[in-house]
Amino acid sequence: MSDTHASHEWKSPEQRRGEVPAASLNEFQNPARLEEPSDSARRDFLKIMGAGAAAVGFAGCARPVEKIVPEVNRPEQFTPGSKVWYASACQGCADACGIVVKTIDARPLKLEGRKASLVGRGGLCSRAQAATYDLYDPERLQRPLVAGEAVSLKAFDETLLVELRQARSVRWLRGAYPSEVKRRSVEAFLATFQDGRETVWDPIAPDAALKVQELLHGSRILPRIRLDRADRILDLGSDFLNLYWGRLDLARDLSHRRDLDAFPEPPRLTSVEGLLSHTGTNADDRIQVRQSQVADVGFAVASEVAGIVGDSDPRIRSALAPYSIGKVSAATGIAPEVLKALAVDLAKHRGKAVALGAPTVRAQLAAGILNILLGAEGTVLDGTVSPSYQFETGTEDIAALVADLDSGKVDILFVDGVNPAYGLPESAGFAKAAAKAKLVVSLALHKDETAELARMVLPTTHWLEDWNAAEPQKGVHQLAQPTISPLYKEVRSSTDSLLAWTRVLGKPTPWNAATAHDAVQGHWADVQSGAAVAGTFEAFWEDSLRHGGHVSHALRVAREGAPAPRPLSGADLVQAAGPLSPPPEGIELAPYWPAGIREGAQANNPHIMELPDPVTKQVWGNAVLVGPARAALLGVKTEDLVHVKAQGSEFDLVALVVPGQHKDVVGVALGYGRTAKLRLLDGNPELPVWTRLAYADDGKGSGTKTPAVGVDVLRISKTETVTPLAAEVSRTGRDGRLSATQLQQDIANQAKPGDGEWRQIAIQVNWEEYEKDRKVGTPEEESKLFTVWGDPVYKSPQQWGMAIDMNRCNGCSACVVGCSVENNVPMVGFEEVRRGREMHWLRIDRYFHGELEEPQVTHQIMVCQQCDNAPCETVCPVLATTHSDDGLNQMTYNRCIGTRYCANNCPYKVRRFNWTNNWKAQGMFDLYEKTDDGRTPNAPLAMAFNPEVTVRSRGVMEKCTFCVQRVQNARYESKELGLEKVPDGEIQTACQQSCPAEAIVFGDIKDPTTKVSRLIRSERGYKVLDWLQVKPNVTYLPRVRHTADRKAVSAAVAAKKQHEDGAHEAPGAEP
Amino acid sequence: MSTPETLRQRRPLVTGGKTVHDVSLDVCAPAERWGSRGYWLGFSTSQTALFIYLCAWLLVQTIGLKLVGINNRMDWGSFIVNFVFWVGIGHAGTLISAILFLFRQNWRTSINRAAEAMTVFAVSCAGVFPMLHTGRPWLAILFVFPYPNFRGPLWTNFRSPLEWDVFAVSTYATVSVLFWYMGMIPDLATLRDRAKHPIRKYLYGLFSMGWRGSMRHWVHYETAYMIFAALATPLVLSVHTIVSFDFAVSILPGWHTTIFPPYFVAGAIFSGFAMVVTLLVPARKLFHLEDYITIDHLEVMNKIILLTGSLVGFSYITEFFIAVYSGAPFEKFAFLNRAFGPFGWAYWIMMSCNLITPQFFWFKKIRRSIPLMFLLSIFVNIGMWFERYVIVVTLTRAFVMPQWGTYVMTFWDAVILLGSFGQFMTLFLLFCRVLPVCNMSEIKAFHPDTLRQIRESHDHE
Amino acid sequence: MSEQGILGYFDGPKAIILGAKRLRKTREFKKWDAFTPFAVHTLDEAMEIPKSHLPWIVLASGLSGLAFAIWFLAWTSAVNFPIWVGGKPMLSWPAWVPIFFELTVLFSAWANLLGMLGLCGLPFRAKKPLDLRFTDDKFALWIPSDEPGYDAATLEAALRGAGASDVRVVREGDA
Amino acid sequence: MPLEKRSPSTLAGVLALAAVFVLAAYIVVVPDAWHRATNLFYYANQGYQPAQPLDYNHHLHAGIRKIPCLYCHAGIDRGAKGVVPSLSVCMNCHMAIPTKDRPKLEQLVSWYKTGTPVEWTKVHDLPDFVRFNHRQHLAAGVVCQTCHGPIQDMNVVQQWAPLTMGWCVNCHRDSTATGRHNAPTTCQTCHY
């Protein structure tokens, strides 16, 4: 098994450097060849079912015979089944966060944030968490395609080289990633042609921000935003927790500042927006305005601030001239005193306040001007010491590219890892233009929309199989190393291809590299010299590999200091800001990038598709988000089908009523409605139908199924994708279907004032009250009811508990994916989720407080509370769920007979039941499931299983275990070290580890010195439903809202109501 | 043994001037004659239903419970409803033969056999559900019973109400069968002695245990019968109490109530008697037993339905009042939600069927009108099914609002519910053909003529 | 052709009760018996057949059932394989009461049926039927030949005197 | 008594008794009836001795030649899983051992040369919902023979212990009772 040998091999890159033949797919087709853990899935299935069958006698003693296939040469110090961690860098998006990859038997299984990394700092987003499922995606392209014909890599190269030799004008289109290696490889390759040009393009790149930076400071460089230094944050429709560069750092800093034990006063985040965005749900104050008028509000506040702070640049003053608070509030219907109060508050915190704008030029400009006025430059914003290099793109470039293509003078277009055929609005006319190129070559992981257009398709490796290096922030060098050799023989990373082609064309490659590995090493040598690191390169390289990159000590120090403020450039701001436009009429359709799927690249990843949206909790598709007031006017309710007309095109889509959304704004999530032939989209005909999780039946029981992947709004959006569009919305009178983990009809209930309060489950209090009384809102001490039983005494010296700070959690849902990947939690698909059968062990409950129109949102992470007096245990007839001696509520799957009584009796409803073979729905158990032409398309999926966690079969109850596998391993290890206890912080649950906001703390609650014990003792800590006497072991810290003083807000509400009533009287505007 | 006072009768229990010999003739007739057309019609219908029932289970068990309406918000559904419903039905028989025996209600003699049979069959129907509603029945059968095993040995959790159910229901089933069987021994002997065909003779002989009607045996027999009655009385009350613990012992608002045991028992007797009426009204026609199961018998049962019905209705109102009055917010919400929430319709069906229907029996005319009592008894059955439905769907709105869900029964839920009636009717109709439908020896013992003679034998000296 | 005993038919409960009383007045019978289609109340008193000991058997069995239940639950949950469940102590006996009760009843019920059959000597010591209509509507007194002082002639007279409608001496071999 | 005549019911009683006796006899007389029961119901596979592609002889290597277990099964004290040696380990010695007219050894060598891995049939096969950690048990001083039996005397490996849950649990209990180790018996020791 020489090739698995290779894939197991290299602990150290040296070994890796010796060219390793790639593991071939046959390995996974032939069960005998599977390394033991890889087929654990199937065996679990057979065992659990088999055991049952044997029990009732109709399988007799038939038990599966298993093979052990040891390598012919087992590498040194390689132990089967033991974990190996690799430090690396995430290439999921341009942020390039630092990660560590857990591999078992050379299979990357879990990605985790790297604490030491300056980007990401230990957190990791949902997309990266799900990356392993992209790697093992059965629908990855496995062989190059030439005109639809599968060919070998060699043949592909030959065909391509013929074309290359004749080509004179070549275009290379790639995604944004701050990689010197990639950039120079492309450069060198294009240099071999008379007219070669590179275009970097990312559908959610902050192009507007770049433009505005150039406008204001004369350089296309994004500042590093240090929210930990901001006392006041003004969010002008920027969904920054979700869209900004370095968003994990923003989340971390915000939650860091919201740590009420560490800081005297939390920052105040004020959101100005029309939709209820993910960031908006975390705002302390929200000001509702049409999405198109966000910038105006920004300018108005700026002009007021300018007035207060005095000395400001004359050009700024003239630019702000048309935006007096009076005029703007007249146009927007926001009470002037609200804006005044806001401006005063911001000005008061000059130097400690920052404004973040929506990805449109005007919003960004407003934010930029505010930042200058508020002195954020040089304090909160770092544009000089270590600014962000994460994005270097511009939509002009892609526009130029399309123009080039259209002119027909382009010979070859290479599309490297991006999907413009889907990601560009129709108005850009990419498809039409691309058709005019002589040859389109797509380097892609899947046969996506662009690959459909391309005549030649080269399958690329997944980035977990690649070498790469990144510099996301100035001086912060990340090193990405492969954690598995490519799954398929006939694929090649785009960098490798570039270098190979360049060499064949007889031109020099950067660092004379033959492979990406060489190139990275070459680049790393530059890094060493650049950072003037003493010592041999080998040592430096080793060290960098171990730490996943390099940052000079000097920079680390400098980053903490104050950067220099950037001077204002001489550009004309008046023209850029433009005059105040008159108040628009009618409804505007605001497209937005949703948190989970974002630009849609992972649309074939069940973990992403079934990740509930932080705000709407919708899965498997998008919907028309309508505010309650508008819904009343239109007479639509959630799950009605509405008809939308915008930009001359129209579509029907299911409606979803979202409280706190502006009356005149309807939102639709971008990134859905892809048309590629993938099983989780409209279905891959090659795969069995039950693998198409995205299918919804028509709800009439007719059995006909239709794909539920939502509607593609990118199609009709502008180049600035989030620009609101004038739209007409009308009800069709028909019913639609949507799938959400929180039933939408309950929104109304939950938004009822007081309801939810008396339940005292998700508690939120106001800062003013909190300052007076730190226990405000939390339920009184656990009532001392009479109990016939004493308290249990646990043998183990340690007992595990958790503390969750709702003030830190922003609901980003990274933990949900992290948990699912770690614990082999199955995804169940549109219909099953719709029936309330989703399997997430960890869920984030979303609560609305206050008015339906002005709700405040609380995100509550809900996991198994591991109650001491667990009600689930008492009722299980067969002792399948019991209590361990270290106080865990343990679930023994193989003992479970599935009475589901435990789930009934769980007040937190955290237990999940396998209503069918959920994994089979993803083909996980069906390594042998053959298509007609005898292939096994699902084979690699089973490799994604975490062999440390039993895979549950049909009829078994499961739930959060506090990652007992991690607990047990830690206990064993410390036992071997002769320790009495596991040291604090040794055990990190998957959710805790992945949380960018550090909202979750896990540890020993018997030992009063641990971090978790300190939090549990915190006076604001409370336990959910404590009065039930179930003695939960998860402590919650309530959400504390630092809202502005009440008068202004109430005035605002009053004004808004008045404004609306005005609108009600003239419904002529409504379609 | 009974004393002469108890032998006085208000109305004759056997009408139509039937002699003791006629009793044997008439009661044995169904078992000795070929079934009428009406019988075969009913029998084939029930068997078809039974067949569909089995197929439905097979399918649900192969594909998984995803076929039925339950989900992670609502983990119990129609299966548990059916279970409680059938167990409830299974209360009348033992109650009639045990409690009424202790209370010297002699009118029970002509109906108790059929009622006990009904009990046994209802319990057998009920027994299917808790086993097959589990995710892995093949393991459930292995794991729920405590016996020495090779897992440690690992026993079961005797603190779990479900484990209590395992004991309660199986004990109840066993005792009902034993009681039923013992009551049948003398009648089986009668059938044996009347039998002509050697095989019939052999089989009836086998089960009649060589009963000869010896007085010395009768003494033991009567004692045993008395003891059985004494055992079955607390048992019949305990079974539904323990079933109600499945809900009452949990911590859910709307379930965690101390009123459940009495209210469940009352409900059980209520539904049980209704079912007896539903069965006997056609049965006495079909098998020409009008002279033994007289209109008087039916009227007495209607009176009991009226009583228990009012009890049930009273407890509905009580629990609602307490919940709303107690000031326990979750409890209050749960009950308001029952009445006015998304499943309000079921609540009001339950209320009208169980609270209002029986009140018609205040009127003697209705009590004694066959078609009306048949109709009303069916309404009661429907209402009692919905009572359990209402209780179970409380699950959809428990403590944590984001986990609120809904529950829609699927096609398979319905098939299995109806199919279980197929099982029940098949068994009952079989019983009517092979076993004595009425307790002959007791009817004879309480035959007006017998009673007269015994009285005279006392007045003699 | 040895005599097995003598059978005196009476028509109806009244006749047989009075008949039994009369015979009882004349002399004492140890082993006599009566065959009736149903339990003719007060006939046993008339014939002075002793009461059944069944209740004691049932009581003993019921108590042993209870004892077993207590021992079994305690041993399994606290001694043999103690497991923490819902924070309750290993010996959480209040939660076991239902099972105690059920097992008591179960044991009693079995003892009751089997005890009854045992005391009657059924099925193993079942006698050959003397008349198939005893299970229908015929009533008869039976005096076996091993009754002390058995004499067919006098007994026949006595039975007739006691009101027997018909008397039959049963010999081996006739049904 | 002369009148004692057997009624049909008697036959029933006799049959019933006979059945009970037969069952009892089966359990008493038939050798290891219990183990058959276990194998059927509890999935134990005691005595399982499948044929292996390469008839490696533990008796020869571990018994006679006294090669320590951890020489071939190296790393078993480092990881949870059992370690089956790779062909290279065999070749450490067999490089030097002539294969002439020893077909089995020739096969071994040829497999090594062609890089064909050996597909051993798994003998000691716990269900996947059981987590057994070799490393811990070795660290606790449990010797191989405790679970694998007299492996050094086996020509062909067979499953010596029943490997049922009861078997594991009782060992844990005893070692805790005798105070040798603190071997827990909570479910999550093995099941998660």
XYZ file of N, CA, C and O in Angstrom, chain A residues 198-264:
268
model
N -3.710 39.631 -15.167
C -4.337 38.919 -14.072
C -5.486 39.751 -13.526
O -5.384 40.984 -13.461
N -6.567 39.091 -13.182
C -7.664 39.781 -12.509
C -7.965 39.040 -11.213
O -8.115 37.822 -11.227
N -7.962 39.816 -10.121
C -8.324 39.216 -8.843
C -9.728 39.670 -8.515
O -10.060 40.854 -8.611
N -10.566 38.724 -8.186
C -11.957 39.087 -7.977
C -12.575 38.189 -6.919
O -12.330 36.992 -6.876
N -13.302 38.825 -6.011
C -14.000 38.069 -4.979
C -15.378 38.684 -4.827
O -15.498 39.885 -4.623
N -16.420 37.884 -4.984
C -17.770 38.477 -4.982
C -18.076 39.292 -3.742
O -18.861 40.249 -3.806
N -17.487 38.963 -2.593
C -17.808 39.770 -1.415
C -16.607 40.601 -0.966
O -16.480 40.967 0.189
N -15.745 40.899 -1.912
C -14.609 41.747 -1.555
C -15.097 43.154 -1.254
O -16.033 43.642 -1.886
N -14.472 43.828 -0.291
C -14.880 45.190 0.067
C -14.354 46.210 -0.930
O -13.531 47.061 -0.591
N -14.798 46.105 -2.154
C -14.275 47.007 -3.186
C -14.548 48.459 -2.836
O -13.680 49.322 -2.936
N -15.780 48.697 -2.368
C -16.128 50.079 -2.019
C -15.156 50.605 -0.979
O -14.608 51.712 -1.108
N -14.874 49.797 0.014
C -13.960 50.229 1.069
C -12.608 50.584 0.469
O -12.031 51.628 0.761
N -12.116 49.732 -0.421
C -10.823 50.000 -1.041
C -10.859 51.336 -1.773
O -9.982 52.178 -1.650
N -11.935 51.519 -2.532
C -12.064 52.764 -3.305
C -12.008 53.956 -2.369
O -11.263 54.925 -2.564
N -12.783 53.875 -1.295
C -12.874 55.023 -0.387
C -11.534 55.263 0.301
O -11.101 56.393 0.463
N -10.850 54.173 0.656
C -9.534 54.351 1.245
C -8.638 55.135 0.283
O -7.925 56.052 0.671
N -8.708 54.751 -1.002
C -7.893 55.450 -1.998
C -8.292 56.915 -2.043
O -7.469 57.815 -2.021
N -9.606 57.126 -2.023
C -10.133 58.485 -2.110
C -9.652 59.324 -0.940
O -9.167 60.447 -1.103
N -9.721 58.766 0.249
C -9.421 59.543 1.452
C -7.928 59.598 1.723
O -7.378 60.634 2.080
N -7.259 58.458 1.559
C -5.862 58.395 1.988
C -4.910 58.083 0.858
O -3.730 57.856 1.079
N -5.432 57.949 -0.334
C -4.562 57.817 -1.491
C -3.934 56.454 -1.652
O -3.029 56.283 -2.468
N -4.378 55.453 -0.870
C -3.810 54.118 -1.065
C -4.903 53.080 -0.918
O -5.765 53.201 -0.041
N -4.821 52.058 -1.790
C -5.840 50.994 -1.714
C -5.476 49.999 -0.632
O -5.204 48.839 -0.905
N -5.390 50.500 0.584
C -5.042 49.609 1.693
C -6.104 49.715 2.776
O -6.503 50.818 3.182
N -6.565 48.552 3.210
C -7.593 48.556 4.250
C -6.920 48.627 5.612
O -5.932 47.928 5.850
N -7.439 49.477 6.473
C -6.843 49.536 7.813
C -7.211 48.294 8.618
O -8.211 47.643 8.352
N -6.367 47.972 9.568
C -6.729 46.933 10.546
C -7.589 47.583 11.604
O -7.218 48.635 12.149
N -8.765 47.002 11.861
C -9.706 47.621 12.796
C -9.546 46.967 14.154
O -9.622 45.738 14.267
N -9.286 47.774 15.171
C -9.052 47.237 16.516
C -10.201 47.633 17.431
O -10.104 48.596 18.195
N -11.294 46.863 17.303
C -12.495 47.225 18.061
C -12.246 47.194 19.563
O -12.989 47.781 20.346
N -11.199 46.483 19.987
C -10.944 46.436 21.430
C -10.606 47.813 21.960
O -10.566 48.011 23.176
N -10.357 48.755 21.046
C -10.045 50.104 21.507
C -11.235 51.044 21.347
O -11.108 52.238 21.607
N -12.363 50.514 20.899
C -13.496 51.391 20.590
C -14.525 51.330 21.712
O -14.940 50.242 22.126
N -14.895 52.496 22.217
C -15.981 52.577 23.197
C -17.318 52.765 22.507
O -18.368 52.450 23.059
N -17.258 53.396 21.316
C -18.490 53.622 20.564
C -18.302 53.118 19.153
O -17.298 53.429 18.508
N -19.227 52.307 18.703
C -19.132 51.770 17.346
C -20.418 52.124 16.609
O -21.511 51.833 17.079
N -20.271 52.800 15.485
C -21.424 53.139 14.655
C -21.387 52.242 13.432
O -20.408 52.250 12.670
N -22.431 51.418 13.298
C -22.472 50.455 12.203
C -23.465 50.962 11.180
O -24.666 50.943 11.398
N -22.933 51.486 10.055
C -23.792 52.035 9.007
C -24.127 50.910 8.019
O -23.545 50.831 6.941
N -24.990 50.016 8.445
C -25.437 48.944 7.549
C -24.329 48.005 7.127
O -24.506 47.167 6.250
N -23.160 48.141 7.803
C -22.077 47.208 7.499
C -22.377 45.987 8.348
O -22.465 46.090 9.552
N -22.547 44.821 7.742
C -22.743 43.644 8.576
C -21.355 43.149 8.962
O -20.923 42.089 8.545
N -20.631 43.959 9.773
C -19.181 43.727 9.858
C -18.820 42.400 10.510
O -17.809 41.799 10.202
N -19.669 41.897 11.405
C -19.354 40.591 12.007
C -19.315 39.508 10.949
O -18.820 38.414 11.177
N -19.851 39.830 9.792
C -20.059 38.820 8.774
C -19.303 39.149 7.495
O -18.839 38.269 6.797
N -19.136 40.442 7.178
C -18.622 40.829 5.869
C -17.258 41.494 5.899
O -16.569 41.506 4.897
N -16.858 42.064 7.015
C -15.621 42.858 6.992
C -14.401 41.970 6.924
O -14.436 40.796 7.271
N -13.305 42.568 6.479
C -12.030 41.851 6.480
C -11.635 41.600 7.934
O -11.891 42.394 8.818
N -11.040 40.426 8.149
C -10.628 40.069 9.504
C -11.799 40.017 10.460
O -11.724 40.484 11.591
N -12.925 39.448 10.015
C -14.149 39.577 10.801
C -14.077 38.792 12.103
O -14.707 39.159 13.090
N -13.274 37.734 12.124
C -13.165 37.008 13.379
C -12.499 37.864 14.445
O -12.874 37.833 15.622
N -11.534 38.671 14.030
C -10.876 39.552 15.003
C -11.851 40.610 15.495
O -11.879 40.956 16.669
N -12.684 41.105 14.573
C -13.692 42.086 14.998
C -14.594 41.460 16.050
O -14.832 42.021 17.121
N -15.058 40.230 15.750
C -15.949 39.566 16.706
C -15.252 39.398 18.044
O -15.798 39.709 19.102
N -13.994 38.927 17.977
C -13.276 38.678 19.222
C -13.110 39.964 20.020
O -13.394 40.022 21.212
N -12.685 41.034 19.334
C -12.452 42.292 20.064
C -13.750 42.810 20.662
O -13.790 43.239 21.808
N -14.827 42.757 19.879
C -16.110 43.248 20.405
C -16.483 42.476 21.660
O -16.751 43.057 22.718
N -16.413 41.142 21.578
C -16.828 40.365 22.747
C -15.853 40.578 23.900
O -16.240 40.609 25.062
N -14.600 40.785 23.551
C -13.603 41.059 24.593
C -13.997 42.316 25.363
O -14.008 42.352 26.590
N -14.392 43.329 24.616
C -14.775 44.582 25.271
C -16.078 44.419 26.037
O -16.382 45.174 26.954
N -16.879 43.421 25.648
C -18.166 43.240 26.336
C -18.019 42.361 27.575
O -19.011 42.013 28.213
N -16.786 42.006 27.896
C -16.544 41.244 29.112
C -16.729 42.175 30.310
O -15.891 43.027 30.587
N -17.843 42.015 31.022
C -18.181 42.996 32.052
C -17.271 42.894 33.265
O -17.208 43.811 34.083
N -16.569 41.767 33.389
C -15.660 41.659 34.536
C -14.343 42.358 34.244
O -13.643 42.780 35.158
N -14.001 42.486 32.965
C -12.692 43.044 32.612
C -12.748 44.549 32.402
O -11.750 45.237 32.583
N -13.901 45.070 32.006
C -13.966 46.492 31.670
C -15.071 47.181 32.469
O -16.107 46.586 32.749
N -14.815 48.423 32.847
C -15.810 49.141 33.642
C -17.109 49.344 32.881
O -18.190 49.340 33.463
